[in-house]
Amino acid sequence: TQLLEQSPQFLSIQEGENLTVYCNSSSVFSSLQWYRQEPGEGPVLLVTVVTGGEVKKLKRLTFQFGDARKDSSLHITAAQPGDTGLYLCAGENSNSGYALNFGKGTSLLVTP
Amino acid sequence: DTAVSQTPKYLVTQMGNDKSIKCEQNLGHDTMYWYKQDSKKFLKIMFSYNNKELIINETVPNRFSPKSPDKAHLNLHINSLELGDSAVYFCASSPIAGINEQFFGPGTRLTVL
């Protein structure tokens, strides 16, 4: 099984602060995806990173894929209460062909 | 229009009962999935279907049986429900080719009493 370890598990910060969430594995992934899940809803895709070293930006969110394609990070600048949610990284399960292996998630709370 | 829909949203039932959860996607995707999210929010793949054929069954008890009547539907039937089956079940779909970006339904919260 290709495990994905996320850290930190929980994060509570004030509005305006910056934060970084990490997703690490000992396995190489062809791509990694980041999802955000809000209470009572399904995960929603934020971004997919494919190339080692790739950096993608989505407004105040910056995603990076490690050079060796084993890890990824999500950096949020000037966090806002609307960023609150569960952030999940996911990589393709090599045994399934299509299904995803998910990390255990980072639960982010941004207070005003 | 809802891309991936699931019914019911909530399901409360007694141990030993049999229940079904329905899923439909209108995205024209070839592959559909069932995931289980436990109380610690860990999301784990249960089944993966491609064009109505099962392509993976991840160590799931045979009390769980997926049924795909056509490419747009993937239902989950659960026999003899147990307390440990309580969780949120998510249906998802993805296109077959290219990067496997998945679209999730809103989830079904199953509570077994």
Coordinates of N, CA and C in Angstrom, one line a residue:
Chain A
T1 N 0.8 -1.2 0.0 CA 0.0 0.0 0.0 C 0.9 1.2 0.0
Q2 N 0.5 2.2 -0.9 CA 1.3 3.4 -0.9 C 0.7 4.4 0.1
L3 N 1.4 4.6 1.2 CA 0.9 5.4 2.3 C 1.3 6.9 2.1
L4 N 0.4 7.7 2.4 CA 0.6 9.2 2.4 C 0.4 9.7 3.8
E5 N 1.5 10.3 4.3 CA 1.4 10.9 5.7 C 1.2 12.4 5.6
Q6 N 0.2 12.9 6.3 CA 0.0 14.3 6.3 C 0.3 14.9 7.6
S7 N 0.9 16.2 7.6 CA 1.1 16.9 8.9 C 0.9 18.3 8.6
P8 N 0.5 19.1 9.7 CA 0.0 18.5 10.9 C -1.4 17.9 10.7
Q9 N -1.9 17.2 11.8 CA -3.2 16.6 11.7 C -4.3 17.7 11.9
F10 N -4.0 18.6 12.9 CA -4.9 19.7 13.2 C -4.1 21.0 13.2
L11 N -4.8 22.1 12.8 CA -4.2 23.4 12.8 C -5.2 24.4 13.1
S12 N -5.0 25.2 14.1 CA -5.9 26.3 14.4 C -5.1 27.6 14.4
I13 N -5.5 28.5 13.6 CA -4.8 29.8 13.4 C -5.7 31.0 13.4
Q14 N -5.1 32.2 13.5 CA -5.9 33.4 13.4 C -5.9 33.8 11.9
E15 N -7.0 34.5 11.6 CA -7.1 35.1 10.2 C -5.9 36.0 10.0
G16 N -5.3 35.9 8.7 CA -4.2 36.6 8.3 C -2.9 35.9 8.5
E17 N -2.8 34.8 9.2 CA -1.6 34.1 9.3 C -1.3 33.2 8.1
N18 N -0.1 32.8 8.0 CA 0.3 31.9 6.9 C 0.5 30.5 7.5
L19 N 0.3 29.5 6.6 CA 0.5 28.1 7.1 C 0.9 27.2 6.0
T20 N 1.5 26.1 6.3 CA 1.9 25.1 5.4 C 1.5 23.7 5.8
V21 N 1.0 22.9 4.9 CA 0.5 21.5 5.2 C 1.4 20.6 4.3
Y22 N 1.9 19.5 4.9 CA 2.8 18.6 4.2 C 2.2 17.3 4.0
C23 N 2.6 16.7 2.8 CA 2.1 15.4 2.4 C 3.3 14.6 2.0
N24 N 3.7 13.5 2.7 CA 4.9 12.8 2.5 C 4.7 11.3 2.2
S25 N 5.5 10.7 1.4 CA 5.4 9.3 1.2 C 6.8 8.7 0.8
S26 N 6.9 7.4 1.0 CA 8.1 6.7 0.6 C 8.0 6.2 -0.8
S27 N 6.8 6.4 -1.4 CA 6.6 5.9 -2.7 C 6.6 7.0 -3.7
V28 N 6.9 6.7 -5.0 CA 6.8 7.7 -6.0 C 5.4 7.7 -6.7
F29 N 4.9 8.9 -6.9 CA 3.6 9.0 -7.5 C 3.7 9.7 -8.8
S30 N 2.9 9.2 -9.8 CA 2.8 9.9 -11.1 C 2.2 11.3 -11.0
S31 N 1.3 11.4 -10.0 CA 0.7 12.7 -9.7 C 0.2 12.7 -8.3
L32 N 0.0 13.9 -7.8 CA -0.6 14.0 -6.5 C -1.7 15.1 -6.6
Q33 N -2.8 14.8 -5.8 CA -3.9 15.8 -5.9 C -4.2 16.3 -4.5
W34 N -4.7 17.5 -4.4 CA -5.1 18.1 -3.1 C -6.6 18.4 -3.2
Y35 N -7.3 17.9 -2.2 CA -8.8 18.2 -2.1 C -9.1 18.9 -0.8
R36 N -10.2 19.7 -0.8 CA -10.7 20.3 0.4 C -12.1 19.7 0.6
Q37 N -12.4 19.4 1.9 CA -13.7 18.9 2.3 C -14.3 19.7 3.4
E38 N -15.5 20.2 3.1 CA -16.2 20.9 4.2 C -17.2 20.0 4.8
P39 N -17.6 20.4 6.1 CA -18.5 19.5 6.8 C -19.8 19.2 6.1
G40 N -20.1 17.9 6.0 CA -21.3 17.4 5.4 C -21.3 17.4 3.9
E41 N -20.1 17.5 3.3 CA -19.9 17.5 1.8 C -18.8 16.6 1.4
G42 N -18.8 16.3 0.1 CA -17.7 15.5 -0.4 C -16.5 16.3 -0.7
P43 N -15.3 15.6 -0.8 CA -14.1 16.3 -1.1 C -14.2 17.0 -2.5
V44 N -13.6 18.2 -2.6 CA -13.6 18.9 -3.9 C -12.1 19.1 -4.3
L45 N -11.8 18.8 -5.5 CA -10.5 18.9 -6.0 C -10.0 20.3 -6.1
L46 N -8.8 20.6 -5.5 CA -8.2 21.9 -5.6 C -7.2 22.0 -6.8
V47 N -6.3 21.0 -6.8 CA -5.2 21.0 -7.8 C -4.6 19.6 -8.0
T48 N -4.1 19.4 -9.1 CA -3.3 18.2 -9.4 C -1.9 18.6 -9.8
V49 N -0.9 18.0 -9.2 CA 0.5 18.3 -9.6 C 1.1 17.1 -10.2
V50 N 1.8 17.2 -11.3 CA 2.3 16.1 -12.1 C 3.8 16.0 -12.2
T51 N 4.4 17.1 -12.4 CA 5.8 17.2 -12.7 C 6.7 17.4 -11.5
G52 N 7.7 16.7 -11.3 CA 8.6 16.9 -10.1 C 9.1 18.3 -10.1
G53 N 9.0 19.0 -8.9 CA 9.4 20.3 -8.7 C 8.3 21.4 -9.1
E54 N 7.2 20.9 -9.6 CA 6.2 21.8 -10.1 C 5.6 22.6 -9.0
V55 N 5.3 23.9 -9.3 CA 4.6 24.8 -8.4 C 3.3 25.3 -9.0
K56 N 2.2 25.2 -8.3 CA 1.0 25.7 -8.9 C 0.3 26.7 -7.9
K57 N -0.2 27.7 -8.4 CA -0.9 28.7 -7.5 C -2.4 28.8 -7.8
L58 N -3.1 28.9 -6.7 CA -4.6 29.0 -6.8 C -4.9 30.1 -5.8
K59 N -4.9 31.4 -6.3 CA -5.2 32.6 -5.5 C -4.1 32.6 -4.3
R60 N -4.6 32.4 -3.1 CA -3.6 32.5 -2.0 C -3.0 31.1 -1.6
L61 N -3.4 30.1 -2.4 CA -2.9 28.8 -2.1 C -1.7 28.4 -3.1
T62 N -0.6 27.9 -2.6 CA 0.5 27.5 -3.4 C 0.8 26.1 -3.2
F63 N 0.8 25.3 -4.2 CA 1.1 23.8 -4.1 C 2.4 23.5 -4.8
Q64 N 3.1 22.6 -4.1 CA 4.4 22.2 -4.7 C 4.5 20.7 -4.7
F65 N 5.1 20.2 -5.7 CA 5.4 18.7 -5.8 C 6.9 18.6 -5.7
G66 N 7.3 17.6 -4.9 CA 8.7 17.4 -4.6 C 9.4 16.9 -5.9
D67 N 10.7 17.2 -6.0 CA 11.5 16.8 -7.1 C 11.4 15.3 -7.4
A68 N 11.4 14.6 -6.4 CA 11.4 13.1 -6.5 C 10.0 12.5 -6.6
R69 N 9.0 13.4 -6.6 CA 7.5 13.0 -6.7 C 7.1 12.1 -5.6
K70 N 7.7 12.3 -4.4 CA 7.3 11.6 -3.2 C 6.5 12.4 -2.2
D71 N 6.6 13.7 -2.4 CA 6.0 14.6 -1.4 C 5.4 15.8 -2.0
S72 N 4.6 16.5 -1.3 CA 3.9 17.7 -1.7 C 3.6 18.6 -0.5
S73 N 3.5 19.9 -0.8 CA 3.1 20.8 0.2 C 2.0 21.8 -0.3
L74 N 1.3 22.3 0.7 CA 0.2 23.3 0.4 C 0.5 24.5 1.3
H75 N 0.7 25.6 0.8 CA 1.0 26.8 1.6 C -0.2 27.8 1.4
I76 N -0.7 28.3 2.5 CA -1.8 29.3 2.4 C -1.3 30.6 2.9
T77 N -1.4 31.6 2.2 CA -1.0 33.0 2.6 C -2.2 33.7 3.1
A78 N -2.0 34.4 4.2 CA -3.1 35.3 4.8 C -4.4 34.5 4.9
A79 N -4.4 33.5 5.7 CA -5.6 32.6 5.8 C -6.8 33.4 6.2
Q80 N -7.9 32.9 5.6 CA -9.2 33.5 5.9 C -10.2 32.5 6.5
P81 N -11.2 32.9 7.3 CA -12.1 31.9 7.8 C -12.7 31.0 6.7
G82 N -12.9 31.5 5.5 CA -13.4 30.6 4.5 C -12.5 29.5 4.0
D83 N -11.2 29.5 4.5 CA -10.3 28.5 4.2 C -10.5 27.3 5.1
T84 N -11.3 27.4 6.2 CA -11.5 26.4 7.1 C -12.0 25.1 6.4
G85 N -11.5 24.0 6.8 CA -11.9 22.7 6.2 C -10.9 21.6 6.4
L86 N -11.2 20.5 5.8 CA -10.3 19.3 5.9 C -9.5 19.3 4.6
Y87 N -8.2 19.3 4.6 CA -7.4 19.3 3.4 C -6.8 17.9 3.3
L88 N -7.0 17.3 2.1 CA -6.6 15.9 1.9 C -5.7 15.9 0.7
C89 N -4.5 15.1 0.8 CA -3.7 14.9 -0.3 C -4.0 13.4 -0.8
A90 N -3.8 13.2 -2.1 CA -4.2 11.9 -2.6 C -3.3 11.5 -3.8
G91 N -2.9 10.2 -3.9 CA -2.1 9.8 -5.0 C -2.7 8.5 -5.5
E92 N -2.4 8.2 -6.8 CA -3.1 7.1 -7.4 C -2.6 5.8 -6.8
N93 N -3.6 4.9 -6.6 CA -3.3 3.6 -6.0 C -2.8 2.7 -7.2
S94 N -1.6 2.3 -7.1 CA -1.0 1.5 -8.3 C -1.7 0.2 -8.5
N95 N -2.3 -0.4 -7.4 CA -3.0 -1.7 -7.5 C -4.4 -1.6 -8.2
S96 N -4.9 -0.4 -8.2 CA -6.3 -0.3 -8.7 C -6.3 0.3 -10.1
G97 N -5.3 1.0 -10.5 CA -5.3 1.6 -11.8 C -5.9 3.0 -11.8
Y98 N -7.0 3.2 -11.0 CA -7.7 4.4 -11.0 C -8.0 5.0 -9.6
A99 N -8.2 4.2 -8.6 CA -8.6 4.7 -7.3 C -7.5 5.5 -6.7
L100 N -7.8 6.3 -5.7 CA -6.9 7.1 -5.0 C -6.6 6.6 -3.6
N101 N -5.3 6.7 -3.1 CA -5.0 6.6 -1.7 C -4.9 8.0 -1.1
F102 N -5.6 8.2 0.0 CA -5.7 9.4 0.6 C -4.8 9.5 1.8
G103 N -4.3 10.7 2.1 CA -3.7 10.9 3.4 C -4.8 11.0 4.5
K104 N -4.4 11.1 5.7 CA -5.4 11.2 6.8 C -6.0 12.6 7.0
G105 N -5.4 13.5 6.3 CA -6.0 14.9 6.2 C -5.5 15.8 7.3
T106 N -5.6 17.1 7.0 CA -5.2 18.2 7.9 C -6.5 19.0 8.1
S107 N -6.9 19.0 9.4 CA -8.1 19.8 9.7 C -7.7 21.2 10.1
L108 N -8.1 22.2 9.3 CA -7.7 23.6 9.5 C -8.9 24.4 10.0
L109 N -8.6 25.2 11.0 CA -9.6 26.1 11.5 C -9.0 27.5 11.5
V110 N -9.7 28.4 10.8 CA -9.2 29.8 10.8 C -10.2 30.7 11.5
T111 N -9.8 31.3 12.6 CA -10.7 32.1 13.4 C -10.5 33.6 13.1
P112 N -11.6 34.4 13.1 CA -11.5 35.8 12.8 C -10.7 36.6 13.8
Chain B
D1 N -27.0 21.6 -12.3 CA -27.2 20.2 -12.3 C -26.2 19.5 -11.4
T2 N -26.6 18.6 -10.5 CA -25.6 17.9 -9.7 C -24.8 16.9 -10.5
A3 N -23.5 16.9 -10.3 CA -22.6 16.1 -11.1 C -22.7 14.6 -10.6
V4 N -22.5 14.5 -9.3 CA -22.5 13.1 -8.7 C -23.5 13.2 -7.5
S5 N -24.6 12.5 -7.6 CA -25.6 12.5 -6.6 C -25.7 11.2 -5.9
Q6 N -26.1 11.2 -4.6 CA -26.2 10.0 -3.8 C -27.5 10.1 -3.0
T7 N -28.2 8.9 -2.8 CA -29.3 8.9 -1.9 C -29.3 7.6 -1.1
P8 N -29.7 7.6 0.1 CA -30.1 8.8 0.9 C -28.9 9.6 1.4
K9 N -29.1 10.8 1.9 CA -28.1 11.6 2.6 C -27.8 11.0 4.0
Y10 N -28.8 10.6 4.7 CA -28.7 10.0 6.0 C -29.4 8.6 6.0
L11 N -28.9 7.7 6.7 CA -29.5 6.4 6.8 C -29.2 5.8 8.2
V12 N -30.3 5.6 9.0 CA -30.2 5.1 10.3 C -30.9 3.8 10.4
T13 N -30.3 2.7 10.8 CA -30.9 1.4 10.8 C -30.4 0.5 11.9
Q14 N -31.0 -0.6 12.1 CA -30.7 -1.5 13.1 C -29.6 -2.5 12.6
M15 N -28.9 -3.0 13.5 CA -27.9 -4.1 13.2 C -28.7 -5.3 12.6
G16 N -28.1 -5.9 11.6 CA -28.6 -7.1 11.0 C -29.5 -6.8 9.8
N17 N -29.9 -5.5 9.6 CA -30.7 -5.1 8.4 C -29.8 -5.1 7.2
D18 N -30.6 -5.1 6.0 CA -29.9 -4.9 4.7 C -30.4 -3.6 4.2
K19 N -29.4 -2.8 3.6 CA -29.7 -1.5 3.1 C -28.9 -1.2 1.8
S20 N -29.4 -0.3 1.0 CA -28.7 0.1 -0.2 C -28.6 1.6 -0.3
I21 N -27.5 2.0 -0.9 CA -27.2 3.4 -1.2 C -27.0 3.5 -2.7
K22 N -27.7 4.6 -3.3 CA -27.7 4.7 -4.7 C -26.7 5.9 -5.1
C23 N -26.1 5.8 -6.3 CA -25.2 6.8 -6.8 C -25.4 7.0 -8.3
E24 N -25.5 8.2 -8.7 CA -25.6 8.5 -10.2 C -24.7 9.7 -10.5
Q25 N -24.0 9.6 -11.7 CA -23.2 10.7 -12.2 C -23.7 11.0 -13.6
N26 N -23.7 12.3 -13.9 CA -24.1 12.8 -15.2 C -23.0 13.5 -15.9
L27 N -21.7 13.0 -15.6 CA -20.5 13.6 -16.2 C -20.0 12.8 -17.4
G28 N -20.7 11.7 -17.7 CA -20.2 10.9 -18.8 C -18.9 10.1 -18.5
H29 N -18.6 10.0 -17.2 CA -17.3 9.4 -16.8 C -17.4 7.8 -17.0
D30 N -16.3 7.2 -17.2 CA -16.2 5.8 -17.4 C -16.0 5.0 -16.1
T31 N -15.5 5.7 -15.1 CA -15.1 5.0 -13.8 C -15.8 5.5 -12.6
M32 N -16.3 4.7 -11.8 CA -17.0 5.1 -10.5 C -16.4 4.3 -9.4
Y33 N -16.6 4.9 -8.2 CA -15.9 4.4 -7.0 C -16.9 4.5 -5.8
W34 N -16.6 3.6 -4.8 CA -17.2 3.8 -3.5 C -16.0 3.9 -2.5
Y35 N -16.1 5.0 -1.7 CA -15.1 5.2 -0.6 C -15.8 5.2 0.7
K36 N -15.1 4.9 1.8 CA -15.6 4.9 3.1 C -14.8 5.9 4.0
Q37 N -15.5 6.8 4.7 CA -14.8 7.7 5.5 C -15.1 7.4 7.0
D38 N -14.2 7.1 7.8 CA -14.4 6.7 9.2 C -14.5 7.9 10.1
S39 N -14.7 7.7 11.3 CA -15.0 8.8 12.3 C -13.7 9.7 12.4
K40 N -12.6 9.2 12.0 CA -11.4 10.0 12.1 C -11.1 10.7 10.8
K41 N -12.1 10.7 9.9 CA -12.0 11.4 8.6 C -11.1 10.7 7.6
F42 N -10.7 9.4 7.9 CA -9.8 8.8 6.9 C -10.7 8.2 5.8
L43 N -10.3 8.5 4.5 CA -11.1 8.2 3.4 C -10.4 7.0 2.7
K44 N -11.1 5.9 2.5 CA -10.5 4.7 2.0 C -11.3 4.1 0.9
I45 N -10.6 3.7 -0.2 CA -11.3 3.1 -1.4 C -11.9 1.7 -1.0
M46 N -13.1 1.5 -1.4 CA -13.8 0.2 -1.3 C -13.8 -0.5 -2.6
F47 N -14.4 0.1 -3.6 CA -14.6 -0.5 -4.9 C -14.3 0.5 -6.0
S48 N -13.9 -0.1 -7.1 CA -13.7 0.7 -8.3 C -14.3 0.0 -9.5
Y49 N -15.1 0.7 -10.2 CA -15.8 0.1 -11.4 C -15.4 0.9 -12.6
N50 N -15.1 0.2 -13.7 CA -14.9 0.8 -15.0 C -15.8 0.2 -16.0
N51 N -16.6 1.1 -16.6 CA -17.6 0.6 -17.6 C -18.4 -0.6 -17.2
K52 N -18.9 -0.5 -16.0 CA -19.8 -1.5 -15.4 C -19.1 -2.8 -14.9
E53 N -17.7 -2.8 -15.0 CA -17.0 -4.0 -14.5 C -16.1 -3.6 -13.3
L54 N -16.2 -4.5 -12.3 CA -15.4 -4.3 -11.1 C -13.9 -4.5 -11.4
I55 N -13.1 -3.5 -11.1 CA -11.7 -3.5 -11.3 C -10.9 -3.6 -10.0
I56 N -11.5 -3.3 -8.9 CA -10.8 -3.5 -7.6 C -11.8 -3.6 -6.5
N57 N -11.5 -4.5 -5.5 CA -12.3 -4.7 -4.3 C -11.3 -4.7 -3.2
E58 N -11.2 -3.6 -2.5 CA -10.1 -3.5 -1.5 C -10.5 -4.1 -0.1
T59 N -10.2 -5.4 0.1 CA -10.4 -6.1 1.4 C -11.7 -5.6 2.1
V60 N -12.8 -5.7 1.3 CA -14.1 -5.3 1.9 C -14.8 -6.6 2.1
P61 N -15.5 -6.7 3.3 CA -16.3 -7.9 3.6 C -17.3 -8.1 2.5
N62 N -17.6 -9.4 2.2 CA -18.5 -9.7 1.1 C -20.0 -9.4 1.4
R63 N -20.2 -8.8 2.6 CA -21.5 -8.3 2.9 C -21.8 -7.0 2.1
F64 N -20.7 -6.5 1.6 CA -20.9 -5.3 0.7 C -20.8 -5.7 -0.7
S65 N -21.9 -5.4 -1.5 CA -21.9 -5.7 -2.9 C -22.3 -4.6 -3.8
P66 N -21.4 -4.1 -4.6 CA -21.7 -3.0 -5.5 C -22.4 -3.6 -6.8
K67 N -23.3 -2.7 -7.3 CA -24.0 -3.1 -8.5 C -24.0 -1.9 -9.5
S68 N -23.6 -2.2 -10.7 CA -23.6 -1.1 -11.7 C -24.5 -1.5 -12.9
P69 N -25.7 -1.0 -12.9 CA -26.7 -1.3 -13.9 C -26.3 -0.7 -15.3
D70 N -25.6 0.4 -15.2 CA -25.1 1.1 -16.4 C -24.0 2.0 -16.0
K71 N -23.3 2.6 -17.0 CA -22.1 3.4 -16.7 C -22.3 4.6 -15.8
A72 N -23.6 5.1 -15.7 CA -23.8 6.3 -14.9 C -24.3 6.0 -13.5
H73 N -24.4 4.7 -13.2 CA -24.9 4.4 -11.8 C -24.0 3.3 -11.2
L74 N -23.8 3.5 -9.9 CA -23.1 2.5 -9.1 C -23.8 2.5 -7.7
N75 N -24.5 1.4 -7.4 CA -25.2 1.3 -6.1 C -24.4 0.4 -5.2
L76 N -24.6 0.6 -3.9 CA -23.9 -0.2 -2.9 C -24.9 -0.8 -2.0
H77 N -24.9 -2.2 -2.0 CA -25.9 -2.9 -1.1 C -25.1 -3.5 0.0
I78 N -25.6 -3.4 1.2 CA -24.9 -3.9 2.4 C -25.9 -4.9 3.1
N79 N -25.4 -6.1 3.3 CA -26.2 -7.1 4.0 C -25.8 -7.2 5.5
S80 N -26.7 -7.6 6.3 CA -26.4 -7.9 7.7 C -25.5 -6.8 8.4
L81 N -26.1 -5.6 8.4 CA -25.3 -4.5 8.9 C -24.8 -4.7 10.3
E82 N -23.5 -4.2 10.5 CA -22.9 -4.3 11.8 C -22.6 -2.9 12.3
L83 N -22.3 -2.8 13.6 CA -22.1 -1.5 14.2 C -20.9 -0.8 13.6
G84 N -19.9 -1.6 13.2 CA -18.7 -1.1 12.6 C -18.8 -0.5 11.2
D85 N -20.0 -0.8 10.6 CA -20.3 -0.2 9.3 C -20.7 1.2 9.3
S86 N -20.9 1.8 10.5 CA -21.3 3.2 10.7 C -20.1 4.0 10.2
A87 N -20.4 4.9 9.2 CA -19.4 5.7 8.6 C -20.1 6.6 7.6
V88 N -19.3 7.4 6.9 CA -19.9 8.2 5.7 C -19.4 7.5 4.5
Y89 N -20.3 7.2 3.6 CA -19.9 6.5 2.3 C -20.0 7.5 1.2
F90 N -18.9 7.6 0.4 CA -18.9 8.6 -0.7 C -18.8 7.8 -2.0
C91 N -19.6 8.2 -3.0 CA -19.5 7.8 -4.3 C -18.6 8.8 -5.1
A92 N -17.9 8.4 -6.1 CA -17.1 9.3 -6.9 C -17.0 8.8 -8.3
S93 N -16.6 9.7 -9.2 CA -16.4 9.2 -10.6 C -15.2 10.0 -11.2
S94 N -14.7 9.4 -12.2 CA -13.5 10.0 -12.9 C -13.5 9.6 -14.4
P95 N -13.0 10.4 -15.3 CA -12.8 10.0 -16.6 C -11.7 8.9 -16.7
I96 N -11.7 8.0 -17.6 CA -10.8 6.9 -17.7 C -9.4 7.3 -18.0
A97 N -9.3 8.3 -18.9 CA -8.0 8.6 -19.4 C -7.3 9.8 -18.7
G98 N -6.0 9.9 -18.8 CA -5.3 11.1 -18.3 C -5.2 11.1 -16.8
I99 N -5.1 12.2 -16.3 CA -4.9 12.4 -14.8 C -6.2 12.1 -14.1
N100 N -6.1 11.3 -13.1 CA -7.3 10.7 -12.5 C -8.0 11.7 -11.5
E101 N -8.6 12.7 -11.9 CA -9.3 13.7 -11.0 C -10.7 13.2 -10.7
Q102 N -11.0 13.1 -9.5 CA -12.2 12.5 -9.1 C -13.2 13.5 -8.6
F103 N -14.5 13.2 -8.9 CA -15.6 14.1 -8.5 C -16.5 13.3 -7.5
F104 N -16.6 13.9 -6.3 CA -17.3 13.2 -5.3 C -18.8 13.6 -5.1
G105 N -19.6 12.6 -4.7 CA -20.9 13.0 -4.3 C -20.9 13.6 -2.9
P106 N -22.1 13.9 -2.4 CA -22.2 14.6 -1.1 C -22.1 13.7 0.1
G107 N -22.1 12.4 -0.1 CA -21.9 11.4 1.0 C -23.2 10.9 1.6
T108 N -23.2 9.7 2.1 CA -24.3 9.1 2.8 C -23.8 8.8 4.2
R109 N -24.4 9.4 5.2 CA -24.0 9.1 6.6 C -24.8 7.9 7.1
L110 N -24.2 6.8 7.3 CA -24.8 5.5 7.7 C -24.6 5.3 9.2
T111 N -25.7 5.2 10.0 CA -25.6 4.9 11.4 C -26.3 3.6 11.7
V112 N -25.5 2.7 12.3 CA -26.1 1.4 12.6 C -26.2 1.3 14.1
L113 N -27.4 1.1 14.6 CA -27.7 1.0 16.0 C -27.8 -0.4 16.6

